[in-house]
JSON list of C-alpha atoms and ligand atoms in Angstrom, two decimals:
[
{"chain": "A", "resi": 1, "resn": "MET", "atom": "CA", "xyz": [-0.02, -0.01, -0.01]},
{"chain": "A", "resi": 2, "resn": "VAL", "atom": "CA", "xyz": [1.25, 3.46, -0.92]},
{"chain": "A", "resi": 3, "resn": "ARG", "atom": "CA", "xyz": [1.66, 5.60, 2.29]},
{"chain": "A", "resi": 4, "resn": "ARG", "atom": "CA", "xyz": [0.00, 8.94, 1.68]},
{"chain": "A", "resi": 5, "resn": "GLY", "atom": "CA", "xyz": [1.97, 12.22, 1.50]},
{"chain": "A", "resi": 6, "resn": "THR", "atom": "CA", "xyz": [2.08, 14.76, 4.34]},
{"chain": "A", "resi": 7, "resn": "PHE", "atom": "CA", "xyz": [0.24, 18.05, 3.93]},
{"chain": "A", "resi": 8, "resn": "ILE", "atom": "CA", "xyz": [2.14, 21.05, 5.30]},
{"chain": "A", "resi": 9, "resn": "VAL", "atom": "CA", "xyz": [0.89, 24.64, 5.14]},
{"chain": "A", "resi": 10, "resn": "PHE", "atom": "CA", "xyz": [3.16, 27.69, 5.62]},
{"chain": "A", "resi": 11, "resn": "GLU", "atom": "CA", "xyz": [1.41, 30.87, 6.89]},
{"chain": "A", "resi": 12, "resn": "GLY", "atom": "CA", "xyz": [2.46, 34.24, 8.28]},
{"chain": "A", "resi": 13, "resn": "CYS", "atom": "CA", "xyz": [2.60, 37.93, 7.40]},
{"chain": "A", "resi": 14, "resn": "ASP", "atom": "CA", "xyz": [4.48, 39.17, 4.43]},
{"chain": "A", "resi": 15, "resn": "ARG", "atom": "CA", "xyz": [8.34, 39.13, 4.38]},
{"chain": "A", "resi": 16, "resn": "GLY", "atom": "CA", "xyz": [8.64, 36.25, 6.87]},
{"chain": "A", "resi": 17, "resn": "GLY", "atom": "CA", "xyz": [10.41, 34.09, 4.27]},
{"chain": "A", "resi": 18, "resn": "LYS", "atom": "CA", "xyz": [7.53, 31.68, 3.57]},
{"chain": "A", "resi": 19, "resn": "THR", "atom": "CA", "xyz": [8.35, 31.11, -0.11]},
{"chain": "A", "resi": 20, "resn": "THR", "atom": "CA", "xyz": [12.13, 30.69, 0.50]},
{"chain": "A", "resi": 21, "resn": "GLN", "atom": "CA", "xyz": [11.44, 28.13, 3.33]},
{"chain": "A", "resi": 22, "resn": "CYS", "atom": "CA", "xyz": [8.83, 26.18, 1.37]},
{"chain": "A", "resi": 23, "resn": "LYS", "atom": "CA", "xyz": [11.11, 25.81, -1.59]},
{"chain": "A", "resi": 24, "resn": "LYS", "atom": "CA", "xyz": [14.08, 24.82, 0.61]},
{"chain": "A", "resi": 25, "resn": "LEU", "atom": "CA", "xyz": [11.96, 22.25, 2.38]},
{"chain": "A", "resi": 26, "resn": "VAL", "atom": "CA", "xyz": [10.85, 20.65, -0.89]},
{"chain": "A", "resi": 27, "resn": "GLU", "atom": "CA", "xyz": [14.40, 20.53, -2.14]},
{"chain": "A", "resi": 28, "resn": "ALA", "atom": "CA", "xyz": [15.67, 18.93, 1.10]},
{"chain": "A", "resi": 29, "resn": "LEU", "atom": "CA", "xyz": [12.94, 16.31, 1.09]},
{"chain": "A", "resi": 30, "resn": "ASN", "atom": "CA", "xyz": [13.57, 15.37, -2.57]},
{"chain": "A", "resi": 31, "resn": "LYS", "atom": "CA", "xyz": [17.21, 14.99, -1.77]},
{"chain": "A", "resi": 32, "resn": "LYS", "atom": "CA", "xyz": [16.18, 12.52, 0.90]},
{"chain": "A", "resi": 33, "resn": "ASN", "atom": "CA", "xyz": [14.00, 10.66, -1.62]},
{"chain": "A", "resi": 34, "resn": "ILE", "atom": "CA", "xyz": [10.78, 11.83, -0.04]},
{"chain": "A", "resi": 35, "resn": "PRO", "atom": "CA", "xyz": [8.53, 12.90, -2.90]},
{"chain": "A", "resi": 36, "resn": "ALA", "atom": "CA", "xyz": [7.33, 16.46, -2.22]},
{"chain": "A", "resi": 37, "resn": "GLU", "atom": "CA", "xyz": [5.98, 19.30, -4.28]},
{"chain": "A", "resi": 38, "resn": "TYR", "atom": "CA", "xyz": [5.39, 23.02, -3.79]},
{"chain": "A", "resi": 39, "resn": "MET", "atom": "CA", "xyz": [2.03, 24.66, -4.23]},
{"chain": "A", "resi": 40, "resn": "ASN", "atom": "CA", "xyz": [0.90, 28.18, -3.51]},
{"chain": "A", "resi": 41, "resn": "PHE", "atom": "CA", "xyz": [-2.27, 30.03, -2.97]},
{"chain": "A", "resi": 42, "resn": "PRO", "atom": "CA", "xyz": [-3.53, 32.15, -4.62]},
{"chain": "A", "resi": 43, "resn": "ASP", "atom": "CA", "xyz": [-2.59, 30.02, -7.72]},
{"chain": "A", "resi": 44, "resn": "ARG", "atom": "CA", "xyz": [-2.75, 32.90, -10.24]},
{"chain": "A", "resi": 45, "resn": "THR", "atom": "CA", "xyz": [-2.51, 30.61, -13.23]},
{"chain": "A", "resi": 46, "resn": "THR", "atom": "CA", "xyz": [-6.11, 29.14, -13.05]},
{"chain": "A", "resi": 47, "resn": "ALA", "atom": "CA", "xyz": [-9.17, 30.88, -14.47]},
{"chain": "A", "resi": 48, "resn": "VAL", "atom": "CA", "xyz": [-10.20, 32.14, -11.02]},
{"chain": "A", "resi": 49, "resn": "GLY", "atom": "CA", "xyz": [-6.62, 32.91, -10.12]},
{"chain": "A", "resi": 50, "resn": "LYS", "atom": "CA", "xyz": [-6.33, 35.33, -13.11]},
{"chain": "A", "resi": 51, "resn": "ILE", "atom": "CA", "xyz": [-9.19, 37.39, -11.64]},
{"chain": "A", "resi": 52, "resn": "ILE", "atom": "CA", "xyz": [-7.53, 37.28, -8.21]},
{"chain": "A", "resi": 53, "resn": "ASN", "atom": "CA", "xyz": [-4.30, 38.53, -9.76]},
{"chain": "A", "resi": 54, "resn": "ASP", "atom": "CA", "xyz": [-6.09, 41.45, -11.43]},
{"chain": "A", "resi": 55, "resn": "TYR", "atom": "CA", "xyz": [-7.62, 42.32, -8.11]},
{"chain": "A", "resi": 56, "resn": "LEU", "atom": "CA", "xyz": [-4.37, 42.18, -6.18]},
{"chain": "A", "resi": 57, "resn": "LYS", "atom": "CA", "xyz": [-2.59, 44.27, -8.79]},
{"chain": "A", "resi": 58, "resn": "LYS", "atom": "CA", "xyz": [-5.44, 46.84, -8.48]},
{"chain": "A", "resi": 59, "resn": "ASN", "atom": "CA", "xyz": [-6.52, 46.45, -12.08]},
{"chain": "A", "resi": 60, "resn": "ILE", "atom": "CA", "xyz": [-10.11, 45.68, -11.03]},
{"chain": "A", "resi": 61, "resn": "GLU", "atom": "CA", "xyz": [-12.33, 46.46, -7.99]},
{"chain": "A", "resi": 62, "resn": "LEU", "atom": "CA", "xyz": [-14.61, 43.84, -6.51]},
{"chain": "A", "resi": 63, "resn": "PRO", "atom": "CA", "xyz": [-16.86, 43.64, -3.37]},
{"chain": "A", "resi": 64, "resn": "ASP", "atom": "CA", "xyz": [-15.02, 42.12, -0.33]},
{"chain": "A", "resi": 65, "resn": "HIS", "atom": "CA", "xyz": [-17.34, 39.18, -0.03]},
{"chain": "A", "resi": 66, "resn": "ALA", "atom": "CA", "xyz": [-17.06, 38.29, -3.73]},
{"chain": "A", "resi": 67, "resn": "VAL", "atom": "CA", "xyz": [-13.18, 38.47, -3.40]},
{"chain": "A", "resi": 68, "resn": "HIS", "atom": "CA", "xyz": [-13.21, 36.14, -0.46]},
{"chain": "A", "resi": 69, "resn": "LEU", "atom": "CA", "xyz": [-15.31, 33.63, -2.41]},
{"chain": "A", "resi": 70, "resn": "LEU", "atom": "CA", "xyz": [-12.88, 33.84, -5.29]},
{"chain": "A", "resi": 71, "resn": "PHE", "atom": "CA", "xyz": [-9.86, 33.08, -3.04]},
{"chain": "A", "resi": 72, "resn": "SER", "atom": "CA", "xyz": [-11.84, 30.15, -1.54]},
{"chain": "A", "resi": 73, "resn": "ALA", "atom": "CA", "xyz": [-12.91, 29.01, -5.00]},
{"chain": "A", "resi": 74, "resn": "ASN", "atom": "CA", "xyz": [-9.21, 28.98, -6.05]},
{"chain": "A", "resi": 75, "resn": "ARG", "atom": "CA", "xyz": [-8.59, 26.39, -3.25]},
{"chain": "A", "resi": 76, "resn": "TRP", "atom": "CA", "xyz": [-11.68, 24.39, -4.24]},
{"chain": "A", "resi": 77, "resn": "GLU", "atom": "CA", "xyz": [-10.51, 24.39, -7.90]},
{"chain": "A", "resi": 78, "resn": "LEU", "atom": "CA", "xyz": [-7.33, 22.56, -6.71]},
{"chain": "A", "resi": 79, "resn": "GLU", "atom": "CA", "xyz": [-9.00, 20.38, -3.99]},
{"chain": "A", "resi": 80, "resn": "PRO", "atom": "CA", "xyz": [-9.10, 17.31, -6.35]},
{"chain": "A", "resi": 81, "resn": "VAL", "atom": "CA", "xyz": [-5.35, 17.85, -7.19]},
{"chain": "A", "resi": 82, "resn": "ILE", "atom": "CA", "xyz": [-4.40, 18.08, -3.48]},
{"chain": "A", "resi": 83, "resn": "ARG", "atom": "CA", "xyz": [-6.19, 14.87, -2.58]},
{"chain": "A", "resi": 84, "resn": "LYS", "atom": "CA", "xyz": [-4.86, 13.06, -5.58]},
{"chain": "A", "resi": 85, "resn": "LYS", "atom": "CA", "xyz": [-1.28, 13.95, -4.86]},
{"chain": "A", "resi": 86, "resn": "LEU", "atom": "CA", "xyz": [-1.52, 13.16, -1.20]},
{"chain": "A", "resi": 87, "resn": "HIS", "atom": "CA", "xyz": [-3.09, 9.74, -1.92]},
{"chain": "A", "resi": 88, "resn": "SER", "atom": "CA", "xyz": [-0.33, 9.00, -4.44]},
{"chain": "A", "resi": 89, "resn": "GLY", "atom": "CA", "xyz": [2.28, 9.44, -1.73]},
{"chain": "A", "resi": 90, "resn": "VAL", "atom": "CA", "xyz": [3.47, 12.98, -2.59]},
{"chain": "A", "resi": 91, "resn": "SER", "atom": "CA", "xyz": [3.85, 15.38, 0.32]},
{"chain": "A", "resi": 92, "resn": "LEU", "atom": "CA", "xyz": [2.66, 18.91, -0.31]},
{"chain": "A", "resi": 93, "resn": "VAL", "atom": "CA", "xyz": [4.35, 22.06, 0.97]},
{"chain": "A", "resi": 94, "resn": "VAL", "atom": "CA", "xyz": [1.83, 24.75, 0.48]},
{"chain": "A", "resi": 95, "resn": "ASP", "atom": "CA", "xyz": [2.58, 28.41, 0.58]},
{"chain": "A", "resi": 96, "resn": "ARG", "atom": "CA", "xyz": [-0.64, 30.01, 2.19]},
{"chain": "A", "resi": 97, "resn": "TYR", "atom": "CA", "xyz": [-4.01, 28.27, 2.50]},
{"chain": "A", "resi": 98, "resn": "SER", "atom": "CA", "xyz": [-7.34, 28.83, 4.20]},
{"chain": "A", "resi": 99, "resn": "TYR", "atom": "CA", "xyz": [-5.75, 30.54, 7.15]},
{"chain": "A", "resi": 100, "resn": "SER", "atom": "CA", "xyz": [-4.49, 33.38, 4.87]},
{"chain": "A", "resi": 101, "resn": "GLY", "atom": "CA", "xyz": [-7.89, 33.42, 3.26]},
{"chain": "A", "resi": 102, "resn": "VAL", "atom": "CA", "xyz": [-9.65, 34.07, 6.53]},
{"chain": "A", "resi": 103, "resn": "ALA", "atom": "CA", "xyz": [-6.99, 36.19, 8.23]},
{"chain": "A", "resi": 104, "resn": "PHE", "atom": "CA", "xyz": [-6.79, 38.71, 5.27]},
{"chain": "A", "resi": 105, "resn": "SER", "atom": "CA", "xyz": [-10.52, 38.81, 4.42]},
{"chain": "A", "resi": 106, "resn": "ALA", "atom": "CA", "xyz": [-11.57, 39.19, 8.09]},
{"chain": "A", "resi": 107, "resn": "ALA", "atom": "CA", "xyz": [-9.09, 42.10, 8.44]},
{"chain": "A", "resi": 108, "resn": "LYS", "atom": "CA", "xyz": [-11.49, 44.17, 6.30]},
{"chain": "A", "resi": 109, "resn": "GLU", "atom": "CA", "xyz": [-14.37, 46.22, 7.69]},
{"chain": "A", "resi": 110, "resn": "ASN", "atom": "CA", "xyz": [-17.70, 44.38, 7.95]},
{"chain": "A", "resi": 111, "resn": "MET", "atom": "CA", "xyz": [-16.29, 40.97, 7.11]},
{"chain": "A", "resi": 112, "resn": "ASP", "atom": "CA", "xyz": [-17.25, 38.30, 9.66]},
{"chain": "A", "resi": 113, "resn": "LEU", "atom": "CA", "xyz": [-14.45, 35.85, 10.44]},
{"chain": "A", "resi": 114, "resn": "GLN", "atom": "CA", "xyz": [-16.93, 32.87, 10.92]},
{"chain": "A", "resi": 115, "resn": "TRP", "atom": "CA", "xyz": [-18.61, 33.59, 7.56]},
{"chain": "A", "resi": 116, "resn": "CYS", "atom": "CA", "xyz": [-15.13, 33.62, 5.92]},
{"chain": "A", "resi": 117, "resn": "TRP", "atom": "CA", "xyz": [-14.23, 30.32, 7.58]},
{"chain": "A", "resi": 118, "resn": "ASN", "atom": "CA", "xyz": [-17.52, 28.62, 6.47]},
{"chain": "A", "resi": 119, "resn": "GLN", "atom": "CA", "xyz": [-16.35, 28.75, 2.83]},
{"chain": "A", "resi": 120, "resn": "GLU", "atom": "CA", "xyz": [-13.29, 26.65, 3.75]},
{"chain": "A", "resi": 121, "resn": "GLU", "atom": "CA", "xyz": [-15.27, 23.82, 5.51]},
{"chain": "A", "resi": 122, "resn": "GLY", "atom": "CA", "xyz": [-14.69, 20.47, 3.79]},
{"chain": "A", "resi": 123, "resn": "LEU", "atom": "CA", "xyz": [-11.32, 21.23, 2.16]},
{"chain": "A", "resi": 124, "resn": "PRO", "atom": "CA", "xyz": [-8.54, 18.93, 3.01]},
{"chain": "A", "resi": 125, "resn": "ALA", "atom": "CA", "xyz": [-6.89, 19.85, 6.41]},
{"chain": "A", "resi": 126, "resn": "PRO", "atom": "CA", "xyz": [-3.20, 20.18, 6.69]},
{"chain": "A", "resi": 127, "resn": "ASP", "atom": "CA", "xyz": [-1.26, 17.85, 9.00]},
{"chain": "A", "resi": 128, "resn": "ALA", "atom": "CA", "xyz": [0.66, 20.92, 10.31]},
{"chain": "A", "resi": 129, "resn": "VAL", "atom": "CA", "xyz": [0.62, 24.62, 9.86]},
{"chain": "A", "resi": 130, "resn": "PHE", "atom": "CA", "xyz": [4.13, 26.23, 10.17]},
{"chain": "A", "resi": 131, "resn": "ILE", "atom": "CA", "xyz": [3.58, 29.82, 11.12]},
{"chain": "A", "resi": 132, "resn": "LEU", "atom": "CA", "xyz": [6.58, 32.03, 10.51]},
{"chain": "A", "resi": 133, "resn": "ASN", "atom": "CA", "xyz": [6.52, 34.79, 13.10]},
{"chain": "A", "resi": 134, "resn": "LEU", "atom": "CA", "xyz": [8.53, 37.88, 12.26]},
{"chain": "A", "resi": 135, "resn": "SER", "atom": "CA", "xyz": [8.83, 40.63, 14.75]},
{"chain": "A", "resi": 136, "resn": "GLU", "atom": "CA", "xyz": [7.99, 44.23, 13.84]},
{"chain": "A", "resi": 137, "resn": "SER", "atom": "CA", "xyz": [11.60, 45.29, 14.13]},
{"chain": "A", "resi": 138, "resn": "ALA", "atom": "CA", "xyz": [12.91, 42.44, 11.96]},
{"chain": "A", "resi": 139, "resn": "SER", "atom": "CA", "xyz": [10.14, 43.16, 9.49]},
{"chain": "A", "resi": 140, "resn": "LEU", "atom": "CA", "xyz": [11.24, 46.85, 9.18]},
{"chain": "A", "resi": 141, "resn": "GLN", "atom": "CA", "xyz": [14.89, 45.77, 8.61]},
{"chain": "A", "resi": 142, "resn": "ARG", "atom": "CA", "xyz": [13.78, 43.55, 5.59]},
{"chain": "A", "resi": 143, "resn": "GLY", "atom": "CA", "xyz": [12.75, 46.58, 3.47]},
{"chain": "A", "resi": 144, "resn": "GLY", "atom": "CA", "xyz": [9.52, 48.06, 2.29]},
{"chain": "A", "resi": 145, "resn": "PHE", "atom": "CA", "xyz": [6.27, 46.51, 1.16]},
{"chain": "A", "resi": 146, "resn": "GLY", "atom": "CA", "xyz": [5.52, 46.12, -2.55]},
{"chain": "A", "resi": 147, "resn": "GLU", "atom": "CA", "xyz": [2.72, 47.73, -4.56]},
{"chain": "A", "resi": 148, "resn": "GLU", "atom": "CA", "xyz": [-0.02, 45.08, -4.22]},
{"chain": "A", "resi": 149, "resn": "ARG", "atom": "CA", "xyz": [-3.24, 45.39, -2.39]},
{"chain": "A", "resi": 150, "resn": "TYR", "atom": "CA", "xyz": [-2.89, 44.49, 1.37]},
{"chain": "A", "resi": 151, "resn": "GLU", "atom": "CA", "xyz": [0.80, 45.52, 1.52]},
{"chain": "A", "resi": 152, "resn": "LEU", "atom": "CA", "xyz": [0.23, 48.07, 4.23]},
{"chain": "A", "resi": 153, "resn": "THR", "atom": "CA", "xyz": [1.54, 48.03, 7.74]},
{"chain": "A", "resi": 154, "resn": "ASP", "atom": "CA", "xyz": [-1.80, 48.62, 9.59]},
{"chain": "A", "resi": 155, "resn": "PHE", "atom": "CA", "xyz": [-3.65, 46.04, 7.57]},
{"chain": "A", "resi": 156, "resn": "GLN", "atom": "CA", "xyz": [-0.84, 43.53, 8.15]},
{"chain": "A", "resi": 157, "resn": "ALA", "atom": "CA", "xyz": [-1.22, 44.18, 11.91]},
{"chain": "A", "resi": 158, "resn": "LYS", "atom": "CA", "xyz": [-4.91, 43.18, 11.73]},
{"chain": "A", "resi": 159, "resn": "VAL", "atom": "CA", "xyz": [-3.91, 40.05, 9.78]},
{"chain": "A", "resi": 160, "resn": "ARG", "atom": "CA", "xyz": [-1.42, 39.13, 12.46]},
{"chain": "A", "resi": 161, "resn": "SER", "atom": "CA", "xyz": [-4.07, 39.34, 15.19]},
{"chain": "A", "resi": 162, "resn": "ASN", "atom": "CA", "xyz": [-6.51, 37.36, 13.09]},
{"chain": "A", "resi": 163, "resn": "TYR", "atom": "CA", "xyz": [-3.96, 34.51, 12.76]},
{"chain": "A", "resi": 164, "resn": "LYS", "atom": "CA", "xyz": [-4.01, 34.30, 16.56]},
{"chain": "A", "resi": 165, "resn": "LEU", "atom": "CA", "xyz": [-7.77, 33.59, 16.38]},
{"chain": "A", "resi": 166, "resn": "LEU", "atom": "CA", "xyz": [-7.29, 30.80, 13.98]},
{"chain": "A", "resi": 167, "resn": "LYS", "atom": "CA", "xyz": [-4.61, 29.04, 15.88]},
{"chain": "A", "resi": 168, "resn": "ASP", "atom": "CA", "xyz": [-5.31, 25.25, 16.36]},
{"chain": "A", "resi": 169, "resn": "PRO", "atom": "CA", "xyz": [-2.78, 24.09, 18.93]},
{"chain": "A", "resi": 170, "resn": "LYS", "atom": "CA", "xyz": [-2.94, 20.50, 17.72]},
{"chain": "A", "resi": 171, "resn": "ILE", "atom": "CA", "xyz": [-1.38, 21.32, 14.36]},
{"chain": "A", "resi": 172, "resn": "TRP", "atom": "CA", "xyz": [-0.01, 24.88, 14.74]},
{"chain": "A", "resi": 173, "resn": "LYS", "atom": "CA", "xyz": [3.86, 25.16, 14.97]},
{"chain": "A", "resi": 174, "resn": "ASP", "atom": "CA", "xyz": [5.17, 28.61, 15.79]},
{"chain": "A", "resi": 175, "resn": "ILE", "atom": "CA", "xyz": [8.52, 29.37, 14.20]},
{"chain": "A", "resi": 176, "resn": "ASP", "atom": "CA", "xyz": [10.74, 32.25, 15.05]},
{"chain": "A", "resi": 177, "resn": "ALA", "atom": "CA", "xyz": [11.45, 33.79, 11.59]},
{"chain": "A", "resi": 178, "resn": "ASP", "atom": "CA", "xyz": [13.76, 36.53, 12.85]},
{"chain": "A", "resi": 179, "resn": "ARG", "atom": "CA", "xyz": [16.69, 34.16, 12.56]},
{"chain": "A", "resi": 180, "resn": "ASP", "atom": "CA", "xyz": [18.83, 33.46, 9.48]},
{"chain": "A", "resi": 181, "resn": "VAL", "atom": "CA", "xyz": [17.54, 31.24, 6.68]},
{"chain": "A", "resi": 182, "resn": "GLU", "atom": "CA", "xyz": [19.54, 28.13, 7.51]},
{"chain": "A", "resi": 183, "resn": "SER", "atom": "CA", "xyz": [18.57, 28.10, 11.26]},
{"chain": "A", "resi": 184, "resn": "VAL", "atom": "CA", "xyz": [14.87, 28.49, 10.35]},
{"chain": "A", "resi": 185, "resn": "HIS", "atom": "CA", "xyz": [15.18, 25.76, 7.72]},
{"chain": "A", "resi": 186, "resn": "ASN", "atom": "CA", "xyz": [16.89, 23.27, 10.14]},
{"chain": "A", "resi": 187, "resn": "GLU", "atom": "CA", "xyz": [14.06, 23.69, 12.59]},
{"chain": "A", "resi": 188, "resn": "ILE", "atom": "CA", "xyz": [11.44, 23.23, 9.85]},
{"chain": "A", "resi": 189, "resn": "LEU", "atom": "CA", "xyz": [13.13, 20.08, 8.67]},
{"chain": "A", "resi": 190, "resn": "LYS", "atom": "CA", "xyz": [13.05, 18.58, 12.16]},
{"chain": "A", "resi": 191, "resn": "LEU", "atom": "CA", "xyz": [9.37, 19.59, 12.60]},
{"chain": "A", "resi": 192, "resn": "PHE", "atom": "CA", "xyz": [8.56, 18.08, 9.18]},
{"chain": "A", "resi": 193, "resn": "GLU", "atom": "CA", "xyz": [10.07, 14.71, 10.14]},
{"chain": "A", "resi": 194, "resn": "GLU", "atom": "CA", "xyz": [7.98, 14.52, 13.37]},
{"chain": "A", "resi": 195, "resn": "VAL", "atom": "CA", "xyz": [4.77, 15.33, 11.52]},
{"chain": "A", "resi": 196, "resn": "HIS", "atom": "CA", "xyz": [5.52, 13.08, 8.56]},
{"chain": "A", "resi": 197, "resn": "SER", "atom": "CA", "xyz": [6.21, 10.04, 10.73]},
{"chain": "A", "resi": 198, "resn": "GLN", "atom": "CA", "xyz": [2.64, 10.31, 12.15]},
{"chain": "A", "resi": 199, "resn": "ALA", "atom": "CA", "xyz": [0.65, 11.62, 9.22]},
{"chain": "A", "resi": 200, "resn": "VAL", "atom": "CA", "xyz": [1.53, 8.90, 6.60]},
{"chain": "A", "resi": 201, "resn": "SER", "atom": "CA", "xyz": [-0.43, 6.29, 8.41]},
{"chain": "A", "resi": 202, "resn": "GLN", "atom": "CA", "xyz": [-3.51, 8.50, 9.14]},
{"chain": "A", "resi": 203, "resn": "PRO", "atom": "CA", "xyz": [-6.45, 9.37, 6.87]},
{"chain": "A", "resi": 204, "resn": "ILE", "atom": "CA", "xyz": [-6.51, 12.91, 5.41]},
{"chain": "A", "resi": 205, "resn": "LYS", "atom": "CA", "xyz": [-8.67, 15.16, 7.69]},
{"chain": "A", "resi": 206, "resn": "THR", "atom": "CA", "xyz": [-11.03, 17.88, 6.47]},
{"chain": "A", "resi": 207, "resn": "LEU", "atom": "CA", "xyz": [-11.44, 21.48, 7.67]},
{"chain": "A", "resi": 208, "resn": "LYS", "atom": "CA", "xyz": [-14.32, 21.87, 10.04]},
{"chain": "A", "resi": 209, "resn": "ASN", "atom": "CA", "xyz": [-16.10, 24.68, 11.69]},
{"chain": "B", "resi": 301, "resn": "TMP", "atom": "P1", "xyz": [1.18, 36.18, -2.22]},
{"chain": "B", "resi": 301, "resn": "TMP", "atom": "O1", "xyz": [1.97, 37.38, -2.02]},
{"chain": "B", "resi": 301, "resn": "TMP", "atom": "O2", "xyz": [1.56, 34.99, -1.30]},
{"chain": "B", "resi": 301, "resn": "TMP", "atom": "O3", "xyz": [1.07, 35.73, -3.72]},
{"chain": "B", "resi": 301, "resn": "TMP", "atom": "O4", "xyz": [-0.35, 36.39, -1.76]},
{"chain": "B", "resi": 301, "resn": "TMP", "atom": "C1", "xyz": [-1.04, 37.44, -2.34]},
{"chain": "B", "resi": 301, "resn": "TMP", "atom": "C2", "xyz": [-1.90, 38.10, -1.38]},
{"chain": "B", "resi": 301, "resn": "TMP", "atom": "O5", "xyz": [-3.17, 37.61, -1.25]},
{"chain": "B", "resi": 301, "resn": "TMP", "atom": "C3", "xyz": [-1.35, 38.27, -0.01]},
{"chain": "B", "resi": 301, "resn": "TMP", "atom": "O6", "xyz": [-1.43, 39.64, 0.46]},
{"chain": "B", "resi": 301, "resn": "TMP", "atom": "C4", "xyz": [-2.29, 37.46, 0.86]},
{"chain": "B", "resi": 301, "resn": "TMP", "atom": "C5", "xyz": [-3.49, 37.51, 0.15]},
{"chain": "B", "resi": 301, "resn": "TMP", "atom": "N1", "xyz": [-4.49, 36.31, 0.28]},
{"chain": "B", "resi": 301, "resn": "TMP", "atom": "C6", "xyz": [-5.80, 36.61, 0.62]},
{"chain": "B", "resi": 301, "resn": "TMP", "atom": "O7", "xyz": [-6.23, 37.68, 0.80]},
{"chain": "B", "resi": 301, "resn": "TMP", "atom": "N2", "xyz": [-6.65, 35.43, 0.65]},
{"chain": "B", "resi": 301, "resn": "TMP", "atom": "C7", "xyz": [-6.19, 34.22, 0.39]},
{"chain": "B", "resi": 301, "resn": "TMP", "atom": "O8", "xyz": [-7.02, 33.27, 0.48]},
{"chain": "B", "resi": 301, "resn": "TMP", "atom": "C8", "xyz": [-4.78, 34.02, 0.09]},
{"chain": "B", "resi": 301, "resn": "TMP", "atom": "C9", "xyz": [-4.25, 32.59, -0.20]},
{"chain": "B", "resi": 301, "resn": "TMP", "atom": "C10", "xyz": [-4.00, 35.07, 0.03]}
]
């Protein structure tokens, strides 16, 4: 019987090094002959993802609820792919997932956190969420924000406090992202190995209310 892959999600505010760490983890796992692939949300290459990209680049305006549903639909578009890969034994290292979806949308005025979460219910649940915590001071040292929507200090502060509301202690692993890339990577690799040894023999769980 093929042992299923492990599903890891990376979350955290911008500039914490999520993408760098995701890619380093995939590379390290493949070197150890553990099949693993990188995925990221939003996936801007799909039909829905193209609209999201236009929204993030500020080419179009959309109501907040509609945008939330698009981000969620983007995950639902790839839900069969996620399940198929995990069942075939490939571990997935996913750069942002439902937690970003809820933390960012609920940081807007008049957006209810529970309503946001409801759209995620039924998606495959990760075996672990690695949250890269970057302090305000380290964040300032890493240079300015880009030009995309949401890249604003006050907005990111709200996102940070929303993440705390979503924290599930059973699967959430806090990681100090103020350190150098290699130290963070070594901790992540150790954490992955712990999670992987348990996950492969368990069924894939789903996100619940
Ligand atoms: P990226 O910089 O990782 O490509 O993400 C693009 C932006 O989209 C980032 O500011 C976080 C935000 N976002 C949401 O608002 N909802 C979501 O569901 C996801 C995955 C990202």
